[in-house]
Amino acid sequence: MTQSISHKSLYESDFLLWTQDTIAKLKAKDFDHVDLENLLEEIEALGNSYRDELASRLETLIEHCLKRLYVDMPQEFNGWERTIREQRRRIKRRLQKTPSLRTLWDEFILEAFEFALETVRDDYSQYQFPDTWQYDLDIDTILNIDFWVNCQE
């Protein structure tokens, strides 16, 4: 009778313990015993998660800006404006902690507008939304200007 033996790595069986073990080995400069393959995978995933976070927050921000600008539901304005402020704060924080994400702004903002536009058109089909963003797309404008202030309500 043969017995199946599982040879799961520490990475596969206990991720937290693997991180602690990896940190200890790196601090001890025991580079020969570091699980380099999984460490590289995790570092790459961390970088990708920052990119994904920025893209997601931009989409949410633009979606709520579009609703605030073009959906005539005054009872919802306060909630949309709160979400806009929150997303702006979190985007600013992420850009402070990860300034290299600024280089991806132009790529991400256009994609965020396209996805946000698709969402608001699905959710609010009775309202008209522009095919293009009517304001500047630079970081300072998107993160600081209350576009609806100059709109006629």
XYZ file of N, CA and C in Angstrom:
459
model
N 0.828 -1.164 0.000
C 0.000 0.000 0.000
C 0.883 1.240 0.000
N 0.658 2.096 -0.981
C 1.466 3.310 -1.063
C 0.749 4.452 -0.371
N 1.552 5.300 0.216
C 0.999 6.437 0.942
C 1.395 7.713 0.213
N 0.399 8.556 -0.018
C 0.660 9.827 -0.687
C 1.146 10.844 0.345
N 2.295 11.411 0.087
C 2.865 12.408 0.988
C 2.813 13.760 0.301
N 2.240 14.725 0.990
C 2.138 16.074 0.456
C 3.398 16.853 0.819
N 4.000 17.446 -0.175
C 5.205 18.242 0.042
C 4.912 19.704 -0.266
N 3.950 20.268 0.444
C 3.632 21.670 0.247
C 4.760 22.519 0.812
N 5.071 23.557 0.084
C 6.069 24.495 0.587
C 5.460 25.329 1.696
N 6.306 25.986 2.458
C 5.828 26.879 3.499
C 4.967 27.976 2.879
N 5.345 28.453 1.717
C 4.580 29.477 0.995
C 3.152 29.019 0.738
N 2.996 27.755 0.363
C 1.670 27.209 0.059
C 0.875 26.850 1.310
N 1.555 26.477 2.362
C 0.837 25.982 3.539
C 0.559 27.052 4.596
N 1.417 28.084 4.688
C 1.207 29.121 5.706
C 1.883 30.407 5.233
N 1.118 31.202 4.517
C 1.673 32.406 3.895
C 2.265 33.370 4.924
N 1.566 33.586 6.041
C 2.080 34.506 7.058
C 3.415 34.022 7.607
N 3.493 32.743 7.918
C 4.752 32.182 8.420
C 5.838 32.300 7.351
N 5.480 32.093 6.093
C 6.444 32.247 4.996
C 6.984 33.678 4.953
N 6.098 34.682 5.112
C 6.581 36.071 5.087
C 7.530 36.325 6.249
N 7.203 35.839 7.440
C 8.064 36.035 8.604
C 9.413 35.341 8.416
N 9.368 34.136 7.874
C 10.595 33.383 7.599
C 11.456 34.103 6.556
N 10.807 34.624 5.527
C 11.537 35.328 4.474
C 12.184 36.599 5.014
N 11.450 37.351 5.822
C 11.996 38.568 6.430
C 13.199 38.223 7.311
N 13.072 37.185 8.115
C 14.178 36.782 8.992
C 15.411 36.411 8.175
N 15.208 35.678 7.094
C 16.343 35.283 6.244
C 16.977 36.496 5.565
N 16.158 37.429 5.121
C 16.700 38.630 4.482
C 17.469 39.475 5.489
N 16.929 39.639 6.692
C 17.625 40.416 7.729
C 18.948 39.767 8.119
N 18.964 38.443 8.108
C 20.188 37.708 8.446
C 21.128 37.587 7.246
N 20.719 38.139 6.130
C 21.485 38.059 4.866
C 21.745 36.612 4.453
N 20.764 35.766 4.748
C 20.817 34.354 4.377
C 20.153 34.199 3.007
N 20.720 34.850 2.023
C 20.126 34.923 0.692
C 20.056 33.566 -0.011
N 20.935 32.659 0.342
C 20.931 31.337 -0.300
C 19.688 30.529 0.041
N 19.012 30.852 1.139
C 17.852 30.077 1.552
C 16.523 30.828 1.393
N 16.572 31.991 0.778
C 15.348 32.753 0.524
C 14.588 32.109 -0.630
N 13.303 31.995 -0.477
C 12.421 31.478 -1.533
C 12.253 32.592 -2.574
N 13.252 32.719 -3.411
C 13.336 33.845 -4.339
C 12.193 33.858 -5.352
N 11.815 32.717 -5.855
C 10.747 32.656 -6.859
C 9.434 33.229 -6.320
N 9.044 32.796 -5.142
C 7.802 33.300 -4.562
C 7.946 34.734 -4.072
N 9.121 35.109 -3.597
C 9.351 36.485 -3.168
C 9.197 37.438 -4.352
N 9.772 37.096 -5.475
C 9.634 37.926 -6.675
C 8.170 38.014 -7.110
N 7.470 36.908 -7.045
C 6.047 36.890 -7.413
C 5.242 37.818 -6.513
N 5.524 37.795 -5.226
C 4.797 38.643 -4.277
C 5.123 40.121 -4.470
N 6.374 40.440 -4.733
C 6.745 41.838 -4.965
C 6.073 42.354 -6.229
N 6.045 41.548 -7.265
C 5.359 41.939 -8.503
C 3.859 42.131 -8.256
N 3.264 41.239 -7.491
C 1.835 41.346 -7.184
C 1.549 42.608 -6.376
N 2.443 42.967 -5.480
C 2.261 44.186 -4.691
C 2.252 45.410 -5.601
N 3.197 45.475 -6.539
C 3.216 46.585 -7.489
C 1.955 46.632 -8.323
N 1.501 45.485 -8.763
C 0.259 45.428 -9.553
C -0.951 45.845 -8.732
N -0.948 45.531 -7.444
C -2.089 45.911 -6.614
C -2.164 47.430 -6.477
N -1.031 48.108 -6.432
C -1.042 49.575 -6.375
C -1.589 50.157 -7.673
N -1.200 49.574 -8.781
C -1.730 50.018 -10.081
C -3.237 49.793 -10.143
N -3.669 48.612 -9.727
C -5.101 48.284 -9.749
C -5.895 49.204 -8.826
N -5.316 49.520 -7.674
C -5.993 50.420 -6.737
C -6.202 51.790 -7.368
N -5.159 52.321 -7.989
C -5.284 53.632 -8.628
C -6.341 53.597 -9.722
N -6.312 52.599 -10.566
C -7.286 52.493 -11.652
C -8.708 52.406 -11.100
N -8.918 51.617 -10.081
C -10.244 51.450 -9.499
C -10.737 52.742 -8.848
N -9.865 53.403 -8.119
C -10.262 54.657 -7.458
C -10.563 55.752 -8.475
N -9.791 55.806 -9.540
C -10.063 56.795 -10.591
C -11.413 56.535 -11.242
N -11.707 55.291 -11.498
C -12.997 54.949 -12.099
C -14.150 55.374 -11.193
N -14.041 55.077 -9.912
C -15.078 55.470 -8.960
C -15.194 56.985 -8.881
N -14.066 57.663 -8.849
C -14.067 59.123 -8.791
C -14.765 59.728 -10.010
N -14.387 59.291 -11.194
C -14.984 59.835 -12.418
C -16.468 59.477 -12.495
N -16.809 58.271 -12.099
C -18.219 57.859 -12.112
C -19.059 58.799 -11.251
N -18.589 59.107 -10.055
C -19.355 59.981 -9.170
C -19.335 61.432 -9.637
N -18.252 61.854 -10.265
C -18.238 63.197 -10.865
C -19.273 63.282 -11.981
N -19.342 62.261 -12.811
C -20.334 62.255 -13.897
C -21.755 62.294 -13.335
N -22.000 61.500 -12.316
C -23.341 61.516 -11.722
C -23.645 62.898 -11.147
N -22.685 63.461 -10.445
C -22.909 64.762 -9.816
C -23.141 65.856 -10.865
N -22.469 65.743 -11.991
C -22.589 66.750 -13.045
C -23.850 66.604 -13.891
N -24.265 65.375 -14.174
C -25.285 65.161 -15.203
C -26.577 64.501 -14.736
N -26.609 64.006 -13.523
C -27.821 63.354 -13.033
C -28.534 64.330 -12.099
N -29.739 64.707 -12.484
C -30.505 65.685 -11.717
C -31.261 65.001 -10.583
N -30.510 64.677 -9.539
C -31.075 64.061 -8.340
C -30.447 64.755 -7.132
N -30.891 65.951 -6.808
C -30.283 66.731 -5.722
C -30.189 65.992 -4.388
N -31.109 65.091 -4.138
C -31.067 64.338 -2.889
C -29.843 63.426 -2.808
N -29.206 63.176 -3.948
C -28.029 62.298 -4.001
C -26.713 63.071 -4.020
N -26.765 64.376 -4.243
C -25.547 65.174 -4.421
C -24.571 65.021 -3.253
N -25.075 65.104 -2.038
C -24.206 65.037 -0.870
C -23.430 63.714 -0.829
N -24.107 62.622 -1.071
C -23.445 61.313 -1.065
C -22.408 61.192 -2.158
N -22.735 61.675 -3.345
C -21.775 61.623 -4.449
C -20.560 62.486 -4.137
N -20.792 63.665 -3.561
C -19.677 64.560 -3.222
C -18.798 63.956 -2.132
N -19.398 63.257 -1.168
C -18.608 62.567 -0.139
C -17.723 61.502 -0.767
N -18.283 60.744 -1.693
C -17.497 59.708 -2.362
C -16.368 60.337 -3.171
N -16.651 61.436 -3.844
C -15.619 62.143 -4.615
C -14.487 62.577 -3.686
N -14.828 63.188 -2.564
C -13.794 63.638 -1.618
C -12.970 62.466 -1.094
N -13.645 61.375 -0.754
C -12.949 60.199 -0.226
C -11.995 59.606 -1.261
N -12.464 59.450 -2.489
C -11.601 58.887 -3.524
C -10.413 59.805 -3.798
N -10.643 61.082 -3.823
C -9.547 62.034 -4.029
C -8.510 61.917 -2.922
N -8.954 61.834 -1.674
C -8.010 61.692 -0.556
C -7.183 60.419 -0.702
N -7.852 59.353 -1.032
C -7.134 58.072 -1.131
C -6.197 58.033 -2.333
N -6.587 58.649 -3.424
C -5.696 58.727 -4.583
C -4.483 59.575 -4.246
N -4.692 60.722 -3.612
C -3.569 61.584 -3.218
C -2.611 60.829 -2.301
N -3.169 60.095 -1.346
C -2.336 59.321 -0.421
C -1.519 58.271 -1.173
N -2.167 57.567 -2.084
C -1.446 56.537 -2.841
C -0.350 57.165 -3.693
N -0.626 58.303 -4.313
C 0.381 58.979 -5.138
C 1.530 59.514 -4.293
N 1.257 59.919 -3.060
C 2.334 60.349 -2.163
C 3.230 59.181 -1.795
N 2.623 58.044 -1.536
C 3.387 56.863 -1.132
C 4.053 56.172 -2.314
N 3.473 56.335 -3.496
C 3.983 55.658 -4.691
C 4.018 56.660 -5.850
N 4.940 57.624 -5.817
C 4.953 58.694 -6.823
C 5.110 58.204 -8.268
N 5.710 57.053 -8.462
C 5.894 56.555 -9.835
C 4.568 56.250 -10.514
N 3.490 56.104 -9.744
C 2.174 55.888 -10.352
C 1.727 57.096 -11.177
N 2.295 58.263 -10.891
C 1.950 59.466 -11.662
C 2.252 59.275 -13.149
N 3.251 58.462 -13.454
C 3.613 58.238 -14.863
C 2.530 57.470 -15.614
N 1.631 56.827 -14.882
C 0.563 56.047 -15.502
C -0.751 56.824 -15.590
N -0.759 58.046 -15.087
C -1.987 58.834 -14.985
C -2.724 58.929 -16.314
N -2.045 59.354 -17.361
C -2.725 59.569 -18.649
C -3.390 58.300 -19.164
N -2.710 57.190 -19.012
C -3.269 55.902 -19.443
C -4.480 55.528 -18.590
N -4.371 55.681 -17.295
C -5.424 55.264 -16.385
C -6.639 56.172 -16.422
N -6.444 57.470 -16.560
C -7.568 58.398 -16.491
C -8.494 58.221 -17.691
N -7.944 57.994 -18.850
C -8.783 57.781 -20.033
C -9.578 56.482 -19.924
N -8.924 55.450 -19.445
C -9.613 54.171 -19.245
C -10.682 54.304 -18.163
N -10.352 55.023 -17.095
C -11.321 55.226 -16.012
C -12.551 55.959 -16.534
N -12.352 56.960 -17.374
C -13.488 57.683 -17.935
C -14.361 56.744 -18.771
N -13.744 55.933 -19.612
C -14.514 55.015 -20.454
C -15.350 54.054 -19.625
N -14.750 53.454 -18.593
C -15.478 52.507 -17.752
C -16.565 53.205 -16.938
N -16.233 54.379 -16.392
C -17.216 55.126 -15.605
C -18.392 55.553 -16.474
N -18.107 55.991 -17.675
C -19.160 56.406 -18.597
C -20.089 55.242 -18.923
N -19.517 54.081 -19.144
C -20.322 52.888 -19.417
C -21.235 52.578 -18.223
N -20.692 52.686 -17.026
C -21.472 52.396 -15.816
C -22.625 53.375 -15.637
N -22.327 54.670 -15.732
C -23.405 55.645 -15.494
C -24.450 55.603 -16.598
N -24.039 55.304 -17.799
C -25.028 55.181 -18.880
C -25.932 53.978 -18.647
N -25.375 52.905 -18.109
C -26.199 51.735 -17.777
C -27.138 52.041 -16.618
N -26.618 52.699 -15.598
C -27.401 52.954 -14.388
C -28.397 54.098 -14.525
N -28.102 55.056 -15.385
C -28.938 56.255 -15.527
C -29.222 56.511 -17.008
N -29.840 55.569 -17.636
C -30.058 55.641 -19.086
C -30.968 56.798 -19.496
N -31.738 57.324 -18.571
C -32.631 58.436 -18.895
C -31.886 59.776 -18.971
N -30.603 59.794 -18.582
C -29.808 61.023 -18.620
C -28.791 60.972 -19.754
N -28.415 62.151 -20.211
C -27.438 62.275 -21.284
C -26.054 62.578 -20.693
N -25.073 61.815 -21.107
C -23.692 62.026 -20.677
C -22.842 62.305 -21.920
N -21.832 63.161 -21.798
C -20.984 63.468 -22.951
C -20.095 62.280 -23.309
N -19.739 62.186 -24.570
C -18.863 61.106 -25.028
C -17.415 61.322 -24.596
N -17.075 62.564 -24.301
C -15.719 62.879 -23.849
C -15.788 63.689 -22.562
N -14.746 63.616 -21.781
C -14.662 64.382 -20.540
C -14.521 65.853 -20.908
N -15.325 66.695 -20.308
C -15.418 68.109 -20.688
C -14.402 69.006 -19.981
N -13.564 68.454 -19.134
C -12.628 69.242 -18.339
C -11.215 68.719 -18.542
N -10.240 69.400 -17.958
C -8.863 68.924 -18.031
C -8.748 67.582 -17.320
N -7.846 66.762 -17.810
C -7.644 65.432 -17.235
C -6.366 65.335 -16.406
N -5.696 66.466 -16.198
C -4.451 66.415 -15.439
C -4.730 66.105 -13.966
N -3.720 65.680 -13.269
C -3.859 65.237 -11.880
C -4.448 66.336 -11.001
N -3.893 67.540 -11.075
C -4.355 68.613 -10.186
C -5.824 68.943 -10.404
N -6.262 68.983 -11.649
C -7.661 69.294 -11.932
C -8.576 68.196 -11.400
N -8.283 66.958 -11.733
C -9.139 65.845 -11.329
C -9.203 65.713 -9.801
N -8.105 66.001 -9.130
C -8.064 65.795 -7.687
C -8.475 67.019 -6.866
N -8.756 68.138 -7.527
C -9.028 69.338 -6.743
C -10.227 70.173 -7.168
N -10.652 70.088 -8.398
C -11.697 70.983 -8.889
C -13.081 70.371 -8.670
N -13.974 71.154 -8.081
C -15.375 70.743 -7.971
C -16.082 71.224 -9.235
N -16.125 70.382 -10.223
C -16.615 70.747 -11.568
C -18.035 71.288 -11.550
N -18.840 70.810 -10.648
C -20.254 71.160 -10.609
C -20.518 72.551 -10.036
N -19.519 73.185 -9.430
C -19.721 74.487 -8.797
C -20.168 75.538 -9.833
N -19.601 75.470 -11.014
C -19.932 76.447 -12.048
C -21.073 76.010 -12.950
N -21.643 74.846 -12.671
C -22.772 74.353 -13.478
C -24.058 75.022 -13.002
N -24.963 75.175 -13.932
C -26.285 75.683 -13.545
C -27.076 74.492 -13.003
N -27.597 74.687 -11.818
C -28.370 73.592 -11.208
C -29.831 73.955 -11.199
